[in-house]
GROMACS .gro file of C-alpha atoms in nm:
model
  179
    1MET     CA    1   0.018   0.014  -0.004
    2THR     CA    2   0.115   0.365  -0.059
    3LYS     CA    3   0.125   0.623   0.207
    4GLN     CA    4  -0.178   0.764   0.077
    5GLU     CA    5  -0.372   0.453   0.084
    6VAL     CA    6  -0.270   0.386   0.439
    7ILE     CA    7  -0.394   0.748   0.539
    8THR     CA    8  -0.735   0.671   0.352
    9PHE     CA    9  -0.728   0.326   0.516
   10LEU     CA   10  -0.690   0.487   0.876
   11GLU     CA   11  -0.959   0.759   0.807
   12ARG     CA   12  -1.190   0.444   0.756
   13ILE     CA   13  -1.080   0.318   1.062
   14LYS     CA   14  -1.160   0.637   1.229
   15ALA     CA   15  -1.493   0.673   1.070
   16ASN     CA   16  -1.593   0.318   1.234
   17TYR     CA   17  -1.413   0.386   1.563
   18GLN     CA   18  -1.438   0.733   1.668
   19SER     CA   19  -1.186   0.706   1.938
   20PHE     CA   20  -0.921   0.587   1.709
   21LEU     CA   21  -0.620   0.838   1.707
   22GLN     CA   22  -0.482   0.926   1.411
   23THR     CA   23  -0.149   1.078   1.466
   24PRO     CA   24   0.151   1.106   1.251
   25TYR     CA   25   0.338   0.846   1.450
   26VAL     CA   26   0.021   0.616   1.431
   27LEU     CA   27   0.056   0.694   1.052
   28GLU     CA   28   0.395   0.594   1.036
   29GLU     CA   29   0.341   0.269   1.244
   30TRP     CA   30   0.058   0.152   1.018
   31TYR     CA   31   0.238   0.224   0.714
   32ASP     CA   32   0.545   0.045   0.827
   33ARG     CA   33   0.312  -0.270   0.893
   34LEU     CA   34   0.063  -0.234   0.570
   35LYS     CA   35   0.327  -0.109   0.283
   36ASP     CA   36   0.416  -0.467   0.205
   37TYR     CA   37   0.033  -0.565   0.121
   38ASP     CA   38  -0.221  -0.514  -0.143
   39LYS     CA   39  -0.491  -0.255  -0.055
   40GLU     CA   40  -0.781  -0.494  -0.145
   41ASP     CA   41  -0.647  -0.758   0.079
   42VAL     CA   42  -0.613  -0.505   0.354
   43TYR     CA   43  -0.969  -0.379   0.295
   44LYS     CA   44  -1.108  -0.722   0.298
   45LYS     CA   45  -0.950  -0.829   0.638
   46PHE     CA   46  -1.077  -0.489   0.778
   47GLU     CA   47  -1.431  -0.598   0.653
   48ASP     CA   48  -1.366  -0.926   0.828
   49HIS     CA   49  -1.276  -0.751   1.148
   50LEU     CA   50  -1.601  -0.547   1.122
   51ASN     CA   51  -1.823  -0.843   1.091
   52GLY     CA   52  -1.632  -1.053   1.327
   53GLU     CA   53  -1.656  -1.129   1.716
   54LEU     CA   54  -1.423  -0.826   1.793
   55SER     CA   55  -1.583  -0.577   1.601
   56SER     CA   56  -1.680  -0.365   1.897
   57GLN     CA   57  -1.265  -0.330   1.948
   58ILE     CA   58  -1.049  -0.111   1.744
   59PRO     CA   59  -0.855  -0.330   1.490
   60LYS     CA   60  -0.490  -0.401   1.567
   61ALA     CA   61  -0.239  -0.385   1.250
   62HIS     CA   62  -0.142  -0.735   1.335
   63PHE     CA   63  -0.490  -0.877   1.301
   64ILE     CA   64  -0.523  -0.684   0.962
   65THR     CA   65  -0.207  -0.827   0.844
   66ARG     CA   66  -0.219  -1.178   1.020
   67TYR     CA   67  -0.246  -1.429   0.712
   68LEU     CA   68  -0.222  -1.202   0.438
   69THR     CA   69   0.032  -1.295   0.179
   70LYS     CA   70   0.269  -0.983   0.082
   71SER     CA   71   0.261  -0.832  -0.262
   72SER     CA   72   0.591  -0.977  -0.363
   73ASP     CA   73   0.517  -1.325  -0.209
   74LYS     CA   74   0.177  -1.349  -0.427
   75GLY     CA   75   0.204  -1.658  -0.693
   76LYS     CA   76   0.517  -1.812  -0.500
   77GLU     CA   77   0.283  -2.009  -0.267
   78ASN     CA   78   0.161  -2.219  -0.560
   79ASN     CA   79   0.513  -2.394  -0.583
   80TYR     CA   80   0.426  -2.550  -0.225
   81ARG     CA   81   0.291  -2.893  -0.234
   82VAL     CA   82   0.103  -3.042   0.086
   83ILE     CA   83  -0.031  -3.411   0.109
   84CYS     CA   84  -0.395  -3.425   0.255
   85GLY     CA   85  -0.469  -3.611   0.591
   86ASN     CA   86  -0.761  -3.775   0.489
   87CYS     CA   87  -0.700  -3.933   0.135
   88LYS     CA   88  -0.314  -3.878   0.104
   89LYS     CA   89  -0.350  -3.691  -0.197
   90VAL     CA   90  -0.048  -3.432  -0.299
   91LEU     CA   91  -0.187  -3.093  -0.359
   92LEU     CA   92  -0.071  -2.760  -0.445
   93LEU     CA   93  -0.101  -2.516  -0.133
   94SER     CA   94  -0.350  -2.298  -0.289
   95GLU     CA   95  -0.589  -2.603  -0.362
   96TYR     CA   96  -0.569  -2.748  -0.013
   97GLN     CA   97  -0.855  -2.521   0.137
   98LYS     CA   98  -1.109  -2.617  -0.138
   99HIS     CA   99  -0.998  -2.993  -0.129
  100MET     CA  100  -1.033  -2.967   0.257
  101GLU     CA  101  -1.399  -2.821   0.223
  102ARG     CA  102  -1.487  -3.126   0.011
  103HIS     CA  103  -1.380  -3.369   0.267
  104ASN     CA  104  -1.564  -3.179   0.553
  105SER     CA  105  -1.864  -3.150   0.304
  106ILE     CA  106  -1.871  -3.544   0.271
  107GLU     CA  107  -1.816  -3.594   0.609
  108TYR     CA  108  -2.126  -3.405   0.711
  109MET     CA  109  -2.313  -3.606   0.461
  110LYS     CA  110  -2.190  -3.910   0.583
  111ILE     CA  111  -2.304  -3.801   0.947
  112HIS     CA  112  -2.634  -3.746   0.830
  113SER     CA  113  -2.667  -4.054   0.561
  114ASP     CA  114  -2.928  -4.229   0.855
  115MET     CA  115  -3.177  -4.006   0.690
  116PHE     CA  116  -3.089  -3.981   0.349
  117SER     CA  117  -2.918  -4.208   0.104
  118VAL     CA  118  -2.550  -4.321   0.116
  119PHE     CA  119  -2.301  -4.133  -0.138
  120ASN     CA  120  -2.000  -4.296  -0.285
  121GLU     CA  121  -1.732  -4.092  -0.110
  122GLU     CA  122  -1.466  -4.183  -0.360
  123LYS     CA  123  -1.692  -4.051  -0.647
  124LEU     CA  124  -1.784  -3.730  -0.466
  125LEU     CA  125  -1.400  -3.645  -0.406
  126LYS     CA  126  -1.333  -3.676  -0.769
  127MET     CA  127  -1.653  -3.453  -0.895
  128SER     CA  128  -1.584  -3.121  -1.025
  129GLU     CA  129  -1.680  -2.843  -0.808
  130GLU     CA  130  -2.015  -2.780  -1.039
  131ASP     CA  131  -2.111  -3.142  -1.023
  132PHE     CA  132  -2.055  -3.187  -0.662
  133LYS     CA  133  -2.277  -2.858  -0.611
  134LYS     CA  134  -2.554  -2.994  -0.819
  135ILE     CA  135  -2.568  -3.282  -0.516
  136TYR     CA  136  -2.479  -3.111  -0.238
  137ASP     CA  137  -2.690  -2.794  -0.252
  138PRO     CA  138  -3.014  -2.985  -0.293
  139TRP     CA  139  -2.902  -3.226  -0.039
  140ILE     CA  140  -2.831  -2.925   0.241
  141GLU     CA  141  -3.198  -2.810   0.160
  142LYS     CA  142  -3.349  -3.157   0.198
  143LEU     CA  143  -3.163  -3.187   0.521
  144TYR     CA  144  -3.310  -2.833   0.643
  145ASN     CA  145  -3.670  -2.919   0.522
  146HIS     CA  146  -3.637  -3.270   0.710
  147LEU     CA  147  -3.517  -3.047   1.017
  148GLU     CA  148  -3.790  -2.768   0.956
  149LYS     CA  149  -4.087  -3.049   0.953
  150LYS     CA  150  -3.993  -3.212   1.298
  151ALA     CA  151  -4.241  -3.075   1.547
  152ASP     CA  152  -4.033  -3.099   1.871
  153LYS     CA  153  -3.679  -3.022   1.764
  154SER     CA  154  -3.413  -3.025   2.011
  155GLN     CA  155  -3.138  -2.752   2.098
  156SER     CA  156  -2.884  -2.941   1.882
  157GLU     CA  157  -3.124  -2.956   1.576
  158LEU     CA  158  -3.221  -2.592   1.618
  159GLU     CA  159  -2.823  -2.485   1.622
  160GLU     CA  160  -2.804  -2.743   1.310
  161MET     CA  161  -3.062  -2.532   1.143
  162LYS     CA  162  -2.889  -2.240   1.207
  163ARG     CA  163  -2.562  -2.370   1.066
  164ILE     CA  164  -2.732  -2.455   0.756
  165GLU     CA  165  -2.882  -2.114   0.730
  166ASN     CA  166  -2.557  -1.946   0.773
  167TYR     CA  167  -2.414  -2.198   0.513
  168VAL     CA  168  -2.662  -2.084   0.229
  169MET     CA  169  -2.648  -1.720   0.311
  170SER     CA  170  -2.255  -1.703   0.316
  171LYS     CA  171  -2.260  -1.891  -0.022
  172ALA     CA  172  -2.486  -1.612  -0.156
  173GLY     CA  173  -2.295  -1.372  -0.021
  174MET     CA  174  -2.507  -1.257   0.256
  175GLU     CA  175  -2.400  -1.152   0.623
  176ILE     CA  176  -2.443  -1.459   0.850
  177SER     CA  177  -2.548  -1.463   1.228
  178ILE     CA  178  -2.274  -1.560   1.469
  179ASN     CA  179  -2.489  -1.645   1.758
   0.00000   0.00000   0.00000
């Protein structure tokens, strides 16, 4: 980020947190921390903070930069390979999160397989993202409808319905409820 972009960013923090002090020293400290990062990444992280559990607190520079990739390092992380702990497949680091999301979705389906048909785990892992969504999204809807129809819902079933609602809303880019 340029110094001017950092100034604008600090003004945005000040707009959301009136007690945030914007002094020359604070500007230099934030600039020193943010200069190596892309503006879009920093703003996305600030949005995450505003929507997160600690949104009542003024964001800290270390939170904003945590897990961000420096501009100069972007593209280099694609060379790293990791081994999936579940299926032992060797993956590019950039593909790992999506791969683990697929494992988690399949595991979720297995947990609820007593209510619905059992799926071929290996086949689901190999499917394209588009084909998997054609199976998973209707399955989630079916699970939600099943839970919704139950007259006497347990606390865990109500919580499960809330998790499903959050999943659907997050896929649609809508704000989710943390409670």
